[in-house]
Every structure is written in C-alpha cells, then in structure tokens.
C-alpha cells in the first residue's frame, strides 16, 4: 500500500513566536467575532430561510458562532434530483481531472486555508491547537493526497489479456448517490467520508453532525475553491432522522459512508434492509463505529512510557476519540509507579478555553455528552466496586468541562470497563502478575467492540502472546504506543466486531467499496464457426 512519493503533511508546532501561531491567533479573533449562517447547499446554490439551529463553543456555551440551516424534506429531495442530473458528467471526467480538484484542495489547505479550518475546529469542536492541527489540517490533507494515490493504484489493477483479446476492468462509480453521515469529533473524517466516494466518480449527499457544522462548512467551501463542480457533493445539515429517511427512502441510494456510534449505524442498517427491494442496486454499507479501547500492560513494561500513553490516550481531545484509551489492565507489581506518575502528571494538566494555547484540554462537545459522562462518573462514585483516584469534577457553568478522571475498579467487568463513555475517563483494573494468561482472555471478552488496543511490554514473548491472544480484539493494534493517533498511509484505520465494517479509512480497501467495476473483453478476430475440433468426424 505504500507509495514512494506521497508524504504525510508535517505537523506545525505553533510554538511561541512562530509565524503559524500569529496567523492562527488572528484567524481565531476573526472567527470568534462573527456568527456564520451555514446554509444547505444543493447544486452549488445556498438555501437559507428555514429552521435554524444555533452552534455555540463547547468551552463557552454562551458564545454563538453559527446558525445552521436545517434541511427540509424538499431540500433533500432536490439534492437527490441534482445527483441524478450531475453524476454522469462528473463520473465521466478522467480520474486525473477529478484528482486535480482534491489535490488542489490539499494544497490550499496546506497553505492559505489551514488556519481557517483549524480555527473553526478549535472554536466549534473545542480542540486544542495541536488536536486541530493533526485533524483539520494534517489528516484531511493526507486523506486528500493519499486517496488520489490509492485511486491510481486501483486503476493499475487490471486482468491479463490472452493472445487475440483485450481485457480491462473499468472502475465505474456506484449507480446512484452515496450518503455520507459524519461525526462531530474529526473534521478530517467529515471531509473524507464525502471526498473518498466523490473521487471515485460518485455524487455524495453529505449530512454533517450539527456540532461540527462550522468546520465542515469550511471544508465544503474549500472544495468549491478547489474547483469541485456544483452538485457533486451536496451539503445537507439538518435533523438526522428527517434527512436519513428521505435519503434511505430514495431508489437511487447506492451507499452509506458512516462514522459515528454503533446504535445509529445499527438503525441505518436496519432501515436499509427494510427497504432493500426498492433500491436499484445492493447498497454498500460502510460504517466505522464505537470503541472501548484497551491498554494492557505486562510486568516488563516501562512505567513512564505506560503512564504517558494512558494520559495522552485517555485525555487528548477530552477522550472523544473512537480510539481513546478507556480501560487499562496493569499488573500489581507495576501499578504503584504508574499510578504515582499518572496522578502527578494529571495534577499539572490544564483545561480551559482552547484559545489559551497553554491548555492541554478543552470542553466536551455538548450538554448531552456532558451529562452522559457525568452519569458514568456518578455510577463509579456510588459503587462499592470502584474508586475515583483523580478528577471526577464536572462544571458546566461556562463550558462543558469534565476533569480528567481515573477510576480504579475492583470488578474487571464494571460498567465503565465495558461501555463506551466518550469522555476523559480511564478505568484501570489492577491484576496479579501471575494472572497474565487469563488477563488476555478477559481483555478479549470484556467489551463488544474491536477497534484499537495496545500492549506495553519489553518482554518479546509477552508481546507475541498478547498479539496472538488479542488478534480479533482490535483492528488497530499498538505495541508500546498509545492506541490513538493513526496516520493516513501509515496505519489504515478501522475495527471489527461492533466497531464497524473495518473498511479501513485512508486505504485502497475503502476506495474499493465506492466502485462497481465493469469487465470488458474485446476479441480481435471473433470465431465464425460454432463447431469445435473434437466434433469433426
Ligand atoms: P453519533 O452516532 O451521535 O452521530 C454520528 C452522525 O449520525 C451525526 O451526523 C448524527 O447527526 C447522525 N445521526 C444521529 N442520530 C441519527 C439517526 N437516528 N439517524 C441517522 N443519523 C443519525 O456519533 P457522534 O457523537 O457524532 O460521534 C461519536 C461516535 O462516533 C462514537 O461512538 C465514536 O466511537 C464514533 N467514531 C468512530 C470512529 C471510527 O473510525 N470507528 C471515528 C470517529 C468516531
């Protein structure tokens, strides 16, 4: 899958005095002072005037930054009609012409658009500058560039041609539109779920998450600036159920590109199955969903590396990554050192408004998330099976702040070890060193998910045992590293079990789902006699 000439976008540091810091800060001031009206966009046309939803900063929920138009049933129907009209022309563009749009978008984002996207992601989704930089700048640029590379490689996959004939695989798009339903937590995922099918010649109906609508609207404008023709990606923010019911109710629905929670993906899948006979083709269903990602330490692990990975893995972006470390298994012999270091580091960690660049954490995304996380912390507080070692404070007066929380559980199947919390909450189970073989089975069986996981050990035999014993427990498996931070082109991302269809975003495997290949055979000199030689008398 590797390519010689695509490089990952370098991560800028935003250190004091750097030019990127000055440019970002002035863009933050500009965006913080305006209220953007985010329209529905169909066929390039801005549609406003209907019901609107306010978008506020999670770290300052009195601060209005946008109003997002809610697509009506008619808007979604118009978008689907526009796909019918536009898809043929777009899909007939040669791959290199389509690719040029996305490569230009990548270059614009690497240059003049970088700070717009980062500032919108910081203000709208409460990401610190580093978390925004690795998402809305670097990862999105990487998706755009690497997918072009993968699409080229896909076209190279051709059958052999025997003497007297020519065989070819033509990578057609799906016959219909792709419905991209995207999550709040990564601007890059929003962009990629829409752009990957579009690159392959599909037209896309993009429904962003309301809480990420501001950054996602900037992505759409970036694509327009890069020359994406109107109607290839229609932008339909709005009530998820209304938009989905029109999209999935259309005979032209050809594929779902989803990232979000398992429960929502289940609902969408169910709705598709119920309407299956109505569709022109069997739709492609691609969904990357929840996780309950583990960190398993062996007695030979480096205590400092482990505690750093736990802190970064569990707390970065307030634990709102599908890959976030959220359950840890640490041997009793190692725990006192790891605990001391972890609690010590946590006591220095700063949380607050992401415009203050000295902060390590911002707020969680909205009130619903805040209450859900608070509920899990409360359950732990009231249970005899768990103790809160750090954090546990929640304060929503200004923003939705949840302090990074470490829970030590006595029951390894305590609810916070099993369910996705999607907040800065790490549960730790301390096991007796000699229980190592059984602990592998426990890690494997404790949660229904299979997204990411990490083992920490310096003993090579232990690494091998964990890798074999946890083969199906994670689609992205890390050795001596935190389970977050997959990089496009380096660690194709996705998991199995209840974590999704594991179609590996940012790889050729994902692009394969957005094509319906046609095999063409041309015979140069066709037969003119139906009789075979064995029939001759
Ligand atoms: P979510 O499921 O609440 O929302 C995802 C999208 O689905 C949004 O656009 C939302 O508006 C839409 N939606 C919500 N209800 C719907 C309904 N009834 N019908 C149709 N669409 C509906 O998820 P979220 O809070 O945005 O994101 C967090 C979740 O995403 C977590 O579970 C996380 O693990 C998962 N996630 C997974 C990956 C991965 O690669 N596996 C990556 C990022 C996030």
XYZ file of N, CA and C in Angstrom, residues 315-491:
531
model
N -6.960 11.238 27.589
C -7.409 12.620 27.831
C -7.345 13.530 26.610
N -6.494 13.227 25.640
C -6.407 14.137 24.498
C -7.782 14.231 23.831
N -8.090 15.405 23.374
C -9.431 15.744 22.886
C -10.526 15.227 23.832
N -10.234 15.352 25.145
C -11.234 15.058 26.184
C -11.760 13.615 26.057
N -10.908 12.739 25.529
C -11.314 11.332 25.412
C -12.346 11.090 24.330
N -12.587 12.085 23.473
C -13.648 11.955 22.466
C -13.081 11.450 21.139
N -12.251 10.421 21.236
C -11.771 9.753 20.029
C -12.280 8.324 20.124
N -12.699 7.793 18.966
C -13.182 6.410 18.988
C -12.074 5.489 19.462
N -10.817 5.930 19.312
C -9.662 5.095 19.659
C -9.143 5.368 21.071
N -9.799 6.244 21.823
C -9.266 6.674 23.128
C -9.048 5.501 24.076
N -7.939 5.559 24.809
C -7.678 4.539 25.831
C -8.729 4.698 26.909
N -9.522 3.667 27.161
C -10.548 3.875 28.174
C -10.611 2.742 29.185
N -9.880 1.652 28.949
C -9.763 0.616 30.002
C -8.326 0.125 29.987
N -7.748 0.058 31.180
C -6.354 -0.362 31.283
C -6.244 -1.520 32.260
N -5.284 -2.375 31.970
C -5.029 -3.551 32.805
C -3.559 -3.495 33.185
N -3.289 -3.297 34.476
C -1.911 -3.057 34.902
C -1.551 -4.072 35.996
N -0.379 -4.712 35.882
C -0.004 -5.692 36.913
C 0.312 -5.009 38.249
N 0.014 -5.709 39.330
C 0.160 -5.127 40.671
C 1.592 -4.657 40.930
N 2.571 -5.378 40.381
C 3.967 -5.007 40.656
C 4.323 -3.654 40.030
N 3.627 -3.287 38.973
C 3.960 -2.055 38.241
C 3.079 -0.871 38.683
N 1.897 -1.185 39.188
C 0.862 -0.165 39.411
C 1.316 0.992 40.317
N 2.001 0.737 41.452
C 2.336 1.889 42.307
C 3.139 2.955 41.554
N 4.106 2.541 40.727
C 4.906 3.533 39.991
C 4.070 4.234 38.918
N 3.254 3.457 38.209
C 2.419 4.035 37.141
C 1.399 5.009 37.746
N 0.797 4.587 38.821
C -0.225 5.426 39.469
C 0.389 6.746 39.946
N 1.541 6.654 40.590
C 2.168 7.872 41.121
C 2.465 8.846 39.984
N 3.032 8.327 38.914
C 3.407 9.182 37.781
C 2.148 9.771 37.105
N 1.139 8.925 36.934
C -0.086 9.363 36.259
C -0.782 10.472 37.061
N -0.917 10.252 38.358
C -1.619 11.246 39.183
C -0.806 12.535 39.278
N 0.496 12.372 39.317
C 1.373 13.535 39.350
C 1.210 14.374 38.064
N 1.269 13.695 36.924
C 1.115 14.404 35.639
C -0.267 15.047 35.536
N -1.289 14.316 35.977
C -2.647 14.857 35.871
C -2.810 16.125 36.702
N -2.076 16.205 37.802
C -2.224 17.378 38.671
C -1.656 18.631 37.995
N -0.846 18.452 36.940
C -0.263 19.617 36.259
C -1.038 19.991 34.996
N -2.000 19.173 34.654
C -2.654 19.305 33.346
C -3.673 20.459 33.355
N -3.618 21.290 32.316
C -4.510 22.457 32.270
C -5.676 22.244 31.305
N -6.840 22.706 31.734
C -8.040 22.554 30.908
C -8.729 23.920 30.847
N -9.286 24.270 29.708
C -9.981 25.557 29.634
C -10.266 25.947 28.190
N -10.414 27.249 27.968
C -10.702 27.780 26.631
C -9.528 27.432 25.711
N -9.844 26.829 24.567
C -8.767 26.346 23.685
C -7.979 27.491 23.037
N -8.497 28.735 23.141
C -7.723 29.864 22.602
C -6.518 30.183 23.477
N -6.529 29.695 24.707
C -5.346 29.790 25.562
C -4.480 28.568 25.218
N -3.398 28.806 24.482
C -2.634 27.694 23.925
C -1.857 26.899 24.973
N -1.869 27.335 26.224
C -1.185 26.548 27.251
C -2.084 25.420 27.767
N -3.339 25.385 27.339
C -4.234 24.321 27.795
C -3.981 23.016 27.055
N -4.125 21.923 27.769
C -3.978 20.581 27.184
C -5.335 20.021 26.780
N -6.386 20.528 27.430
C -7.735 20.023 27.151
C -8.746 21.167 27.047
N -9.801 20.946 26.260
C -10.926 21.863 26.193
C -12.138 21.226 26.859
N -13.315 21.565 26.334
C -14.559 21.040 26.918
C -15.086 19.886 26.084
N -16.008 19.099 26.645
C -16.661 18.062 25.850
C -17.738 18.716 24.981
N -18.205 17.986 23.993
C -18.858 18.641 22.856
C -20.170 19.349 23.178
N -21.025 18.756 24.007
C -22.316 19.409 24.274
C -22.916 18.915 25.591
N -24.058 19.444 25.896
C -24.692 19.119 27.177
C -25.024 17.636 27.302
N -25.474 17.057 26.204
C -25.849 15.633 26.235
C -24.624 14.778 26.599
N -23.491 15.079 25.947
C -22.259 14.331 26.224
C -21.835 14.563 27.673
N -21.927 15.822 28.101
C -21.537 16.195 29.462
C -22.345 15.385 30.484
N -23.646 15.297 30.253
C -24.490 14.572 31.211
C -24.213 13.070 31.183
N -23.968 12.549 29.973
C -23.690 11.105 29.874
C -22.403 10.756 30.642
N -21.365 11.562 30.441
C -20.081 11.279 31.084
C -20.224 11.426 32.605
N -20.888 12.498 32.997
C -21.154 12.760 34.412
C -21.883 11.562 35.051
N -22.805 10.974 34.286
C -23.573 9.831 34.779
C -22.660 8.645 35.092
N -21.704 8.378 34.193
C -20.782 7.252 34.432
C -19.915 7.533 35.665
N -19.475 8.795 35.799
C -18.622 9.134 36.950
C -19.419 8.967 38.242
N -20.668 9.362 38.197
C -21.556 9.223 39.360
C -21.758 7.765 39.740
N -21.944 6.934 38.720
C -22.112 5.492 38.972
C -20.884 4.956 39.696
N -19.697 5.370 39.239
C -18.460 4.900 39.875
C -18.372 5.412 41.309
N -18.777 6.673 41.484
C -18.684 7.283 42.812
C -19.568 6.534 43.816
N -20.730 6.091 43.329
C -21.693 5.455 44.235
C -21.443 3.960 44.408
N -20.560 3.377 43.568
C -20.386 1.925 43.607
C -19.312 1.506 44.618
N -19.521 0.349 45.207
C -18.504 -0.215 46.079
C -17.419 -0.922 45.285
N -17.618 -1.046 43.953
C -16.683 -1.792 43.098
C -15.626 -0.895 42.474
N -15.709 0.405 42.758
C -14.796 1.330 42.077
C -14.412 2.484 42.986
N -13.204 3.039 42.745
C -12.790 4.252 43.481
C -12.280 5.266 42.468
N -12.645 6.519 42.676
C -12.149 7.571 41.786
C -10.816 8.069 42.345
N -9.750 7.878 41.569
C -8.405 8.242 42.043
C -8.052 9.677 41.679
N -8.612 10.160 40.578
C -8.309 11.530 40.140
C -9.497 12.064 39.383
N -9.669 13.372 39.414
C -10.721 14.022 38.619
C -12.090 13.805 39.212
N -13.050 13.591 38.316
C -14.420 13.372 38.757
C -15.226 14.654 38.880
N -14.568 15.816 38.647
C -15.330 17.069 38.759
C -15.912 17.463 37.398
N -17.145 17.881 37.432
C -17.793 18.345 36.206
C -18.338 19.746 36.485
N -18.152 20.641 35.532
C -18.600 22.018 35.740
C -19.077 22.578 34.396
N -20.366 22.847 34.299
C -20.922 23.293 33.019
C -21.382 24.742 33.066
N -20.880 25.515 34.035
C -21.355 26.897 34.138
C -20.970 27.711 32.905
N -19.710 27.592 32.470
C -19.284 28.370 31.296
C -19.206 27.479 30.057
N -18.520 26.359 30.236
C -18.400 25.391 29.145
C -18.615 24.006 29.730
N -18.640 22.994 28.857
C -18.920 21.632 29.342
C -17.616 20.956 29.758
N -17.136 21.318 30.936
C -15.830 20.824 31.364
C -15.948 19.594 32.272
N -15.204 18.566 31.905
C -15.122 17.350 32.719
C -13.648 17.126 33.009
N -13.276 17.119 34.275
C -11.850 16.959 34.566
C -11.426 15.522 34.277
N -10.157 15.351 33.842
C -9.701 14.002 33.504
C -9.809 13.089 34.731
N -10.442 11.949 34.508
C -10.851 11.100 35.630
C -10.238 9.706 35.522
N -9.664 9.241 36.621
C -9.134 7.874 36.661
C -9.928 7.101 37.703
N -10.484 5.977 37.263
C -11.277 5.133 38.164
C -10.551 3.796 38.329
N -10.295 3.404 39.558
C -9.748 2.057 39.765
C -10.916 1.136 40.085
N -11.036 0.062 39.301
C -12.185 -0.837 39.501
C -11.716 -2.141 40.142
N -12.547 -2.669 41.020
C -12.217 -3.965 41.614
C -12.856 -5.095 40.811
N -13.951 -4.779 40.127
C -14.596 -5.771 39.257
C -14.165 -5.459 37.814
N -13.425 -6.371 37.164
C -12.940 -6.055 35.810
C -14.055 -5.922 34.779
N -15.269 -6.312 35.186
C -16.399 -6.149 34.258
C -17.331 -5.024 34.715
N -16.804 -4.144 35.530
C -17.575 -2.967 35.954
C -18.003 -2.198 34.698
N -19.162 -1.532 34.808
C -19.751 -0.911 33.605
C -18.763 0.017 32.874
N -17.913 0.733 33.597
C -17.002 1.667 32.914
C -15.852 0.930 32.206
N -15.735 -0.393 32.435
C -14.746 -1.195 31.698
C -15.357 -1.746 30.412
N -16.693 -1.673 30.302
C -17.367 -2.335 29.173
C -17.946 -1.371 28.147
N -18.525 -0.254 28.635
C -19.288 0.603 27.718
C -18.465 1.793 27.249
N -18.733 2.231 26.036
C -18.042 3.417 25.521
C -18.567 4.651 26.268
N -17.669 5.436 26.853
C -18.078 6.636 27.611
C -17.894 7.888 26.763
N -16.847 7.898 25.943
C -16.552 9.011 25.044
C -16.328 10.301 25.808
N -15.484 10.208 26.816
C -15.099 11.357 27.622
C -13.760 11.043 28.274
N -13.199 12.005 29.025
C -11.863 11.816 29.596
C -11.877 10.946 30.848
N -12.296 9.708 30.698
C -12.453 8.814 31.836
C -11.698 7.510 31.547
N -10.724 7.217 32.393
C -9.944 5.990 32.233
C -10.242 5.065 33.405
N -10.630 3.823 33.096
C -10.835 2.841 34.156
C -9.647 1.889 34.171
N -9.160 1.583 35.370
C -7.969 0.731 35.489
C -8.306 -0.475 36.359
N -7.935 -1.642 35.870
C -8.060 -2.857 36.669
C -6.648 -3.353 36.962
N -6.354 -3.513 38.239
C -5.025 -3.977 38.642
C -5.104 -5.488 38.861
N -4.288 -6.222 38.099
C -4.337 -7.693 38.202
C -3.065 -8.232 38.875
N -3.187 -9.442 39.412
C -1.998 -10.071 39.996
C -1.095 -10.519 38.855
N 0.208 -10.300 38.981
C 1.142 -10.550 37.878
C 0.967 -11.957 37.276
N 0.735 -12.943 38.158
C 0.668 -14.330 37.665
C -0.617 -14.613 36.880
N -1.547 -13.631 36.870
C -2.804 -13.824 36.116
C -2.668 -13.489 34.625
N -1.477 -13.123 34.179
C -1.277 -12.670 32.792
C -2.014 -13.517 31.742
N -1.914 -14.873 31.736
C -2.604 -15.623 30.672
C -4.121 -15.402 30.699
N -4.684 -15.348 31.905
C -6.151 -15.178 31.980
C -6.558 -13.760 31.585
N -5.637 -12.817 31.806
C -5.995 -11.426 31.552
C -6.199 -11.193 30.050
N -5.456 -11.938 29.243
C -5.631 -11.798 27.787
C -7.069 -12.140 27.400
N -7.561 -13.230 27.980
C -8.929 -13.664 27.680
C -9.935 -12.608 28.178
N -9.651 -12.070 29.350
C -10.536 -11.060 29.933
C -10.602 -9.812 29.032
N -9.448 -9.341 28.578
C -9.413 -8.159 27.698
C -10.228 -8.448 26.436
N -10.030 -9.656 25.903
C -10.697 -10.017 24.651
C -12.220 -10.052 24.804
N -12.675 -10.482 25.981
C -14.119 -10.768 26.109
C -14.924 -9.683 26.823
N -14.245 -8.656 27.353
C -14.968 -7.712 28.216
C -15.911 -6.768 27.478
N -15.545 -6.372 26.254
C -16.427 -5.417 25.573
C -16.794 -5.943 24.182
N -17.915 -5.479 23.652
C -18.341 -5.988 22.335
C -17.567 -5.374 21.171
N -16.721 -4.371 21.459
C -16.057 -3.652 20.375
C -14.737 -4.310 19.965
N -14.163 -3.823 18.865
C -12.876 -4.379 18.403
C -12.083 -3.346 17.637
N -11.980 -2.126 18.199
C -11.390 -1.037 17.415
C -9.875 -0.920 17.599
N -9.440 -0.351 18.753
C -7.990 -0.241 18.951
C -7.609 -0.838 20.299
N -6.326 -1.133 20.419
C -5.815 -1.675 21.672
C -4.306 -1.609 21.645
N -3.708 -1.623 22.854
C -2.252 -1.525 22.933
C -1.728 -2.487 23.980
N -0.541 -3.011 23.719
C 0.153 -3.777 24.745
C 1.458 -3.055 25.069
N 1.772 -2.970 26.351
C 3.053 -2.415 26.786
C 3.852 -3.522 27.460
N 5.028 -3.815 26.924
C 5.909 -4.848 27.479
C 7.286 -4.675 26.871
N 8.311 -5.067 27.608
C 9.641 -5.132 26.973
C 10.009 -6.585 26.731
N 9.279 -7.485 27.325
C 9.488 -8.921 27.135
C 8.840 -9.322 25.795
N 9.674 -9.748 24.853
C 9.187 -10.028 23.495
C 8.162 -11.178 23.483
N 8.368 -12.160 24.335
C 7.424 -13.288 24.361
C 6.040 -12.791 24.794
N 6.017 -11.864 25.731
C 4.728 -11.324 26.196
C 4.047 -10.555 25.064
N 4.830 -9.801 24.294
C 4.251 -9.054 23.157
C 3.620 -10.036 22.178
N 4.347 -11.128 21.903
C 3.815 -12.118 20.955
C 2.543 -12.773 21.480
N 2.537 -13.076 22.773
C 1.328 -13.698 23.361
C 0.139 -12.743 23.257
N 0.380 -11.472 23.558
C -0.718 -10.501 23.510
C -1.199 -10.321 22.075
N -0.256 -10.270 21.142
C -0.634 -10.074 19.739
C -1.500 -11.248 19.257
N -1.133 -12.466 19.652
C -1.905 -13.645 19.219
C -3.233 -13.717 19.978
N -3.191 -13.523 21.296
C -4.401 -13.678 22.113
C -5.432 -12.603 21.833
N -4.984 -11.448 21.329
C -5.898 -10.326 21.110
C -6.064 -10.022 19.613
N -5.862 -11.071 18.802
C -5.855 -10.887 17.347
C -7.133 -10.246 16.822
N -8.257 -10.636 17.397
C -9.532 -10.096 16.902
C -10.109 -9.013 17.816
N -9.336 -8.637 18.846
C -9.849 -7.649 19.802
C -9.653 -6.220 19.311
N -8.811 -6.028 18.301
C -8.556 -4.665 17.803
C -8.195 -4.699 16.324
N -8.785 -3.777 15.578
C -8.415 -3.626 14.153
C -7.148 -2.809 14.011
N -6.823 -2.003 15.010
C -5.550 -1.267 15.061
C -4.878 -1.613 16.383
N -3.785 -2.353 16.296
C -3.121 -2.899 17.480
C -1.756 -2.233 17.624
N -1.483 -1.733 18.809
C -0.251 -0.974 19.047
C 0.641 -1.702 20.045
N 1.924 -1.656 19.805
C 2.904 -2.233 20.726
C 3.735 -1.078 21.276
N 3.682 -0.914 22.569
C 4.406 0.166 23.246
C 4.079 1.545 22.683
N 2.834 1.753 22.367
C 2.374 3.080 21.941
C 0.909 3.226 22.345
N 0.466 4.473 22.463
C -0.942 4.705 22.810
C -1.834 4.260 21.648
N -3.103 3.922 21.955
C -3.958 3.376 20.891
C -4.605 4.430 20.002
N -4.243 5.698 20.152
C -4.820 6.765 19.320
C -3.768 7.265 18.324
N -4.219 8.116 17.400
C -3.268 8.849 16.554
C -2.877 8.124 15.272
N -3.784 7.315 14.700
C -3.466 6.645 13.437
C -3.200 7.693 12.358
N -2.226 7.419 11.513
C -1.841 8.358 10.460
C -2.169 7.737 9.097
N -2.810 8.516 8.234
C -3.201 8.039 6.908
C -1.949 7.583 6.150
N -2.043 6.432 5.509
C -0.903 5.915 4.751
C 0.044 5.102 5.620
N -0.063 5.266 6.945
C 0.824 4.517 7.840
C 0.060 3.454 8.637
N -1.062 3.851 9.233
C -1.874 2.874 9.977
C -3.319 2.985 9.472
